[in-house]
Amino acid sequence: MIRNFVKSSLIALLLFEVGLAAHAYTVSVGTYICNPDATITVPVMLDTAEGLANIGVQINYDSQVLVCSKIEQGSLAEVFDDDFISSDNGAGCISIVSFAQSNITATKGGSIAVLTFMIRSGTEKQYSDVAIANVTLGEETGVKDLSATKSMWSIIDLAPLDV
């Protein structure tokens, strides 16, 4: 039986200044343990969308261990309601961009996107980082610089489970 366990949820802490008040935005993916031949769903989480009109995220992974089979818009579709664009180059790089029609006033948080990975056969005792390689945040006027690059990671560990 294949099981997926969430070990922790950390990743990229990004600090930005919006207007006169400082906002901290946290973009994260969890850490999972699973076996080869499993399918795992990985949400890309944003703690709050307040003050944003767009977000872009680049996620890197080891394509020799993982295959991205699906990229879907997450629960924040209700606030990032203008456009959602995603791509996977098949070589371990996923790009996600989501837009709102204006700056979001709600303090709503949730998933920007939900990624589905298949773990390749024959990858026992291997792992893949699912790394948030770049995050770009913006507001509707485009005047404020809300972008940053932060290299943090999540590990999908393929070691056999002792359950």
Short mmCIF file of the C-alpha atoms (twelve columns), coordinates in Angstrom:
data_MODEL
# 
_entry.id   MODEL 
# 
loop_
_atom_site.group_PDB 
_atom_site.id 
_atom_site.type_symbol 
_atom_site.label_atom_id 
_atom_site.label_alt_id 
_atom_site.label_comp_id 
_atom_site.label_asym_id 
_atom_site.label_seq_id 
_atom_site.Cartn_x 
_atom_site.Cartn_y 
_atom_site.Cartn_z 
_atom_site.pdbx_PDB_model_num 
ATOM 1   C CA . MET A 1   0.000   0.000  0.000   1 
ATOM 2   C CA . ILE A 2   1.349   3.379  -0.956  1 
ATOM 3   C CA . ARG A 3   1.068   6.132  1.650   1 
ATOM 4   C CA . ASN A 4   1.916   9.783  1.550   1 
ATOM 5   C CA . PHE A 5   2.868   11.494 4.781   1 
ATOM 6   C CA . VAL A 6   3.237   15.176 5.404   1 
ATOM 7   C CA . LYS A 7   6.393   15.668 7.489   1 
ATOM 8   C CA . SER A 8   6.394   19.431 7.672   1 
ATOM 9   C CA . SER A 9   5.393   22.540 5.883   1 
ATOM 10  C CA . LEU A 10  7.971   25.311 5.701   1 
ATOM 11  C CA . ILE A 11  9.653   26.813 2.723   1 
ATOM 12  C CA . ALA A 12  9.930   30.320 1.365   1 
ATOM 13  C CA . LEU A 13  9.411   33.291 3.662   1 
ATOM 14  C CA . LEU A 14  9.337   36.439 1.598   1 
ATOM 15  C CA . LEU A 15  9.170   39.921 3.097   1 
ATOM 16  C CA . PHE A 16  7.886   42.890 1.135   1 
ATOM 17  C CA . GLU A 17  6.717   46.428 1.820   1 
ATOM 18  C CA . VAL A 18  3.309   47.390 0.464   1 
ATOM 19  C CA . GLY A 19  2.217   51.017 0.901   1 
ATOM 20  C CA . LEU A 20  2.953   52.214 4.421   1 
ATOM 21  C CA . ALA A 21  2.417   48.876 6.109   1 
ATOM 22  C CA . ALA A 22  4.854   45.995 5.861   1 
ATOM 23  C CA . HIS A 23  3.373   42.672 4.771   1 
ATOM 24  C CA . ALA A 24  5.061   39.314 4.977   1 
ATOM 25  C CA . TYR A 25  4.063   36.805 2.308   1 
ATOM 26  C CA . THR A 26  4.787   33.125 2.817   1 
ATOM 27  C CA . VAL A 27  4.822   30.845 -0.237  1 
ATOM 28  C CA . SER A 28  5.280   27.180 0.638   1 
ATOM 29  C CA . VAL A 29  5.016   23.558 -0.408  1 
ATOM 30  C CA . GLY A 30  4.974   20.671 2.039   1 
ATOM 31  C CA . THR A 31  7.411   17.831 2.582   1 
ATOM 32  C CA . TYR A 32  6.244   14.336 1.706   1 
ATOM 33  C CA . ILE A 33  7.476   10.749 1.956   1 
ATOM 34  C CA . CYS A 34  6.198   8.325  -0.658  1 
ATOM 35  C CA . ASN A 35  7.112   5.216  -2.580  1 
ATOM 36  C CA . PRO A 36  7.945   4.818  -6.289  1 
ATOM 37  C CA . ASP A 37  4.945   4.388  -8.598  1 
ATOM 38  C CA . ALA A 38  2.845   6.622  -6.302  1 
ATOM 39  C CA . THR A 39  0.977   9.760  -7.263  1 
ATOM 40  C CA . ILE A 40  1.214   12.759 -4.965  1 
ATOM 41  C CA . THR A 41  -0.669  16.048 -4.916  1 
ATOM 42  C CA . VAL A 42  1.355   19.088 -3.845  1 
ATOM 43  C CA . PRO A 43  -0.427  22.398 -3.181  1 
ATOM 44  C CA . VAL A 44  1.562   25.627 -3.627  1 
ATOM 45  C CA . MET A 45  0.350   27.734 -0.702  1 
ATOM 46  C CA . LEU A 46  0.221   31.510 -0.166  1 
ATOM 47  C CA . ASP A 47  -0.600  32.708 3.351   1 
ATOM 48  C CA . THR A 48  -2.345  35.919 2.235   1 
ATOM 49  C CA . ALA A 49  -3.101  37.551 -1.093  1 
ATOM 50  C CA . GLU A 50  -3.925  40.945 0.428   1 
ATOM 51  C CA . GLY A 51  -2.497  43.841 -1.600  1 
ATOM 52  C CA . LEU A 52  -1.507  41.694 -4.574  1 
ATOM 53  C CA . ALA A 53  -2.767  41.787 -8.160  1 
ATOM 54  C CA . ASN A 54  -0.436  39.100 -9.549  1 
ATOM 55  C CA . ILE A 55  1.851   36.328 -8.458  1 
ATOM 56  C CA . GLY A 56  4.396   34.270 -10.339 1 
ATOM 57  C CA . VAL A 57  6.110   31.166 -8.979  1 
ATOM 58  C CA . GLN A 58  8.851   29.009 -10.487 1 
ATOM 59  C CA . ILE A 59  9.199   25.517 -9.028  1 
ATOM 60  C CA . ASN A 60  12.079  23.188 -9.832  1 
ATOM 61  C CA . TYR A 61  12.158  19.408 -9.355  1 
ATOM 62  C CA . ASP A 62  14.223  16.404 -10.470 1 
ATOM 63  C CA . SER A 63  12.542  15.103 -13.639 1 
ATOM 64  C CA . GLN A 64  14.445  11.800 -13.346 1 
ATOM 65  C CA . VAL A 65  12.513  11.088 -10.131 1 
ATOM 66  C CA . LEU A 66  9.212   12.940 -10.656 1 
ATOM 67  C CA . VAL A 67  6.857   13.480 -13.588 1 
ATOM 68  C CA . CYS A 68  4.446   16.414 -13.332 1 
ATOM 69  C CA . SER A 69  1.173   15.045 -14.674 1 
ATOM 70  C CA . LYS A 70  -1.172  17.934 -13.863 1 
ATOM 71  C CA . ILE A 71  -1.138  21.613 -12.869 1 
ATOM 72  C CA . GLU A 72  -4.435  23.067 -11.662 1 
ATOM 73  C CA . GLN A 73  -5.452  26.446 -10.271 1 
ATOM 74  C CA . GLY A 74  -5.835  26.300 -6.508  1 
ATOM 75  C CA . SER A 75  -8.376  27.642 -4.037  1 
ATOM 76  C CA . LEU A 76  -7.201  31.246 -4.564  1 
ATOM 77  C CA . ALA A 77  -8.899  31.175 -7.991  1 
ATOM 78  C CA . GLU A 78  -11.729 33.160 -6.429  1 
ATOM 79  C CA . VAL A 79  -9.430  36.149 -5.770  1 
ATOM 80  C CA . PHE A 80  -6.906  35.631 -8.605  1 
ATOM 81  C CA . ASP A 81  -9.846  35.581 -10.999 1 
ATOM 82  C CA . ASP A 82  -8.479  37.252 -14.136 1 
ATOM 83  C CA . ASP A 83  -6.029  34.733 -15.596 1 
ATOM 84  C CA . PHE A 84  -4.082  31.600 -14.635 1 
ATOM 85  C CA . ILE A 85  -1.160  30.465 -16.770 1 
ATOM 86  C CA . SER A 86  0.987   27.408 -16.083 1 
ATOM 87  C CA . SER A 87  3.626   25.429 -17.911 1 
ATOM 88  C CA . ASP A 88  5.942   22.500 -17.264 1 
ATOM 89  C CA . ASN A 89  8.955   22.209 -19.533 1 
ATOM 90  C CA . GLY A 90  9.247   18.470 -18.790 1 
ATOM 91  C CA . ALA A 91  12.831  18.974 -17.658 1 
ATOM 92  C CA . GLY A 92  12.041  19.901 -14.061 1 
ATOM 93  C CA . CYS A 93  10.793  23.497 -14.239 1 
ATOM 94  C CA . ILE A 94  7.195   24.575 -13.604 1 
ATOM 95  C CA . SER A 95  6.069   28.186 -14.093 1 
ATOM 96  C CA . ILE A 96  2.811   29.494 -12.652 1 
ATOM 97  C CA . VAL A 97  1.385   33.006 -13.058 1 
ATOM 98  C CA . SER A 98  -1.954  34.177 -11.704 1 
ATOM 99  C CA . PHE A 99  -3.635  37.587 -12.034 1 
ATOM 100 C CA . ALA A 100 -6.434  39.494 -10.341 1 
ATOM 101 C CA . GLN A 101 -8.334  42.378 -11.929 1 
ATOM 102 C CA . SER A 102 -7.190  44.750 -9.149  1 
ATOM 103 C CA . ASN A 103 -5.383  44.645 -5.826  1 
ATOM 104 C CA . ILE A 104 -6.922  42.030 -3.549  1 
ATOM 105 C CA . THR A 105 -8.381  43.557 -0.397  1 
ATOM 106 C CA . ALA A 106 -9.281  40.325 1.411   1 
ATOM 107 C CA . THR A 107 -6.731  38.701 3.719   1 
ATOM 108 C CA . LYS A 108 -7.540  35.369 2.086   1 
ATOM 109 C CA . GLY A 109 -4.869  32.683 1.913   1 
ATOM 110 C CA . GLY A 110 -4.867  29.284 0.254   1 
ATOM 111 C CA . SER A 111 -3.391  27.391 -2.659  1 
ATOM 112 C CA . ILE A 112 -2.151  29.230 -5.743  1 
ATOM 113 C CA . ALA A 113 -1.893  25.966 -7.668  1 
ATOM 114 C CA . VAL A 114 -2.099  22.233 -7.083  1 
ATOM 115 C CA . LEU A 115 0.596   20.090 -8.714  1 
ATOM 116 C CA . THR A 116 0.208   16.364 -9.293  1 
ATOM 117 C CA . PHE A 117 3.412   14.320 -9.551  1 
ATOM 118 C CA . MET A 118 3.900   10.676 -10.435 1 
ATOM 119 C CA . ILE A 119 6.980   9.123  -8.817  1 
ATOM 120 C CA . ARG A 120 8.966   7.105  -11.360 1 
ATOM 121 C CA . SER A 121 9.534   3.368  -10.973 1 
ATOM 122 C CA . GLY A 122 12.984  2.314  -9.842  1 
ATOM 123 C CA . THR A 123 13.622  5.420  -7.730  1 
ATOM 124 C CA . GLU A 124 13.870  3.689  -4.359  1 
ATOM 125 C CA . LYS A 125 16.214  5.464  -1.912  1 
ATOM 126 C CA . GLN A 126 16.208  8.599  -4.071  1 
ATOM 127 C CA . TYR A 127 14.615  11.952 -3.452  1 
ATOM 128 C CA . SER A 128 13.652  15.068 -5.315  1 
ATOM 129 C CA . ASP A 129 13.646  18.594 -4.011  1 
ATOM 130 C CA . VAL A 130 10.519  20.470 -4.981  1 
ATOM 131 C CA . ALA A 131 12.149  23.886 -4.814  1 
ATOM 132 C CA . ILE A 132 10.462  27.248 -4.921  1 
ATOM 133 C CA . ALA A 133 13.144  28.812 -7.092  1 
ATOM 134 C CA . ASN A 134 11.572  32.216 -7.753  1 
ATOM 135 C CA . VAL A 135 8.559   34.179 -6.537  1 
ATOM 136 C CA . THR A 136 7.394   37.421 -8.130  1 
ATOM 137 C CA . LEU A 137 4.617   39.430 -6.503  1 
ATOM 138 C CA . GLY A 138 3.048   42.598 -7.870  1 
ATOM 139 C CA . GLU A 139 0.226   45.031 -7.377  1 
ATOM 140 C CA . GLU A 140 -1.979  46.670 -9.990  1 
ATOM 141 C CA . THR A 141 0.010   49.851 -10.646 1 
ATOM 142 C CA . GLY A 142 3.261   47.978 -11.075 1 
ATOM 143 C CA . VAL A 143 5.046   50.868 -9.321  1 
ATOM 144 C CA . LYS A 144 6.087   49.001 -6.204  1 
ATOM 145 C CA . ASP A 145 8.817   46.385 -6.489  1 
ATOM 146 C CA . LEU A 146 7.387   43.323 -4.799  1 
ATOM 147 C CA . SER A 147 9.609   40.703 -6.409  1 
ATOM 148 C CA . ALA A 148 12.265  38.502 -4.899  1 
ATOM 149 C CA . THR A 149 14.143  35.316 -5.530  1 
ATOM 150 C CA . LYS A 150 14.293  32.820 -2.698  1 
ATOM 151 C CA . SER A 151 15.717  29.340 -3.094  1 
ATOM 152 C CA . MET A 152 14.195  27.034 -0.514  1 
ATOM 153 C CA . TRP A 153 12.967  23.507 -0.958  1 
ATOM 154 C CA . SER A 154 10.726  20.695 -0.021  1 
ATOM 155 C CA . ILE A 155 11.886  17.108 -0.235  1 
ATOM 156 C CA . ILE A 156 9.927   14.263 -1.714  1 
ATOM 157 C CA . ASP A 157 11.712  11.329 -0.120  1 
ATOM 158 C CA . LEU A 158 11.329  7.965  -1.831  1 
ATOM 159 C CA . ALA A 159 12.713  5.767  0.933   1 
ATOM 160 C CA . PRO A 160 10.580  2.709  1.803   1 
ATOM 161 C CA . LEU A 161 8.187   3.339  4.678   1 
ATOM 162 C CA . ASP A 162 8.245   1.343  7.909   1 
ATOM 163 C CA . VAL A 163 4.549   1.379  8.792   1 
# 
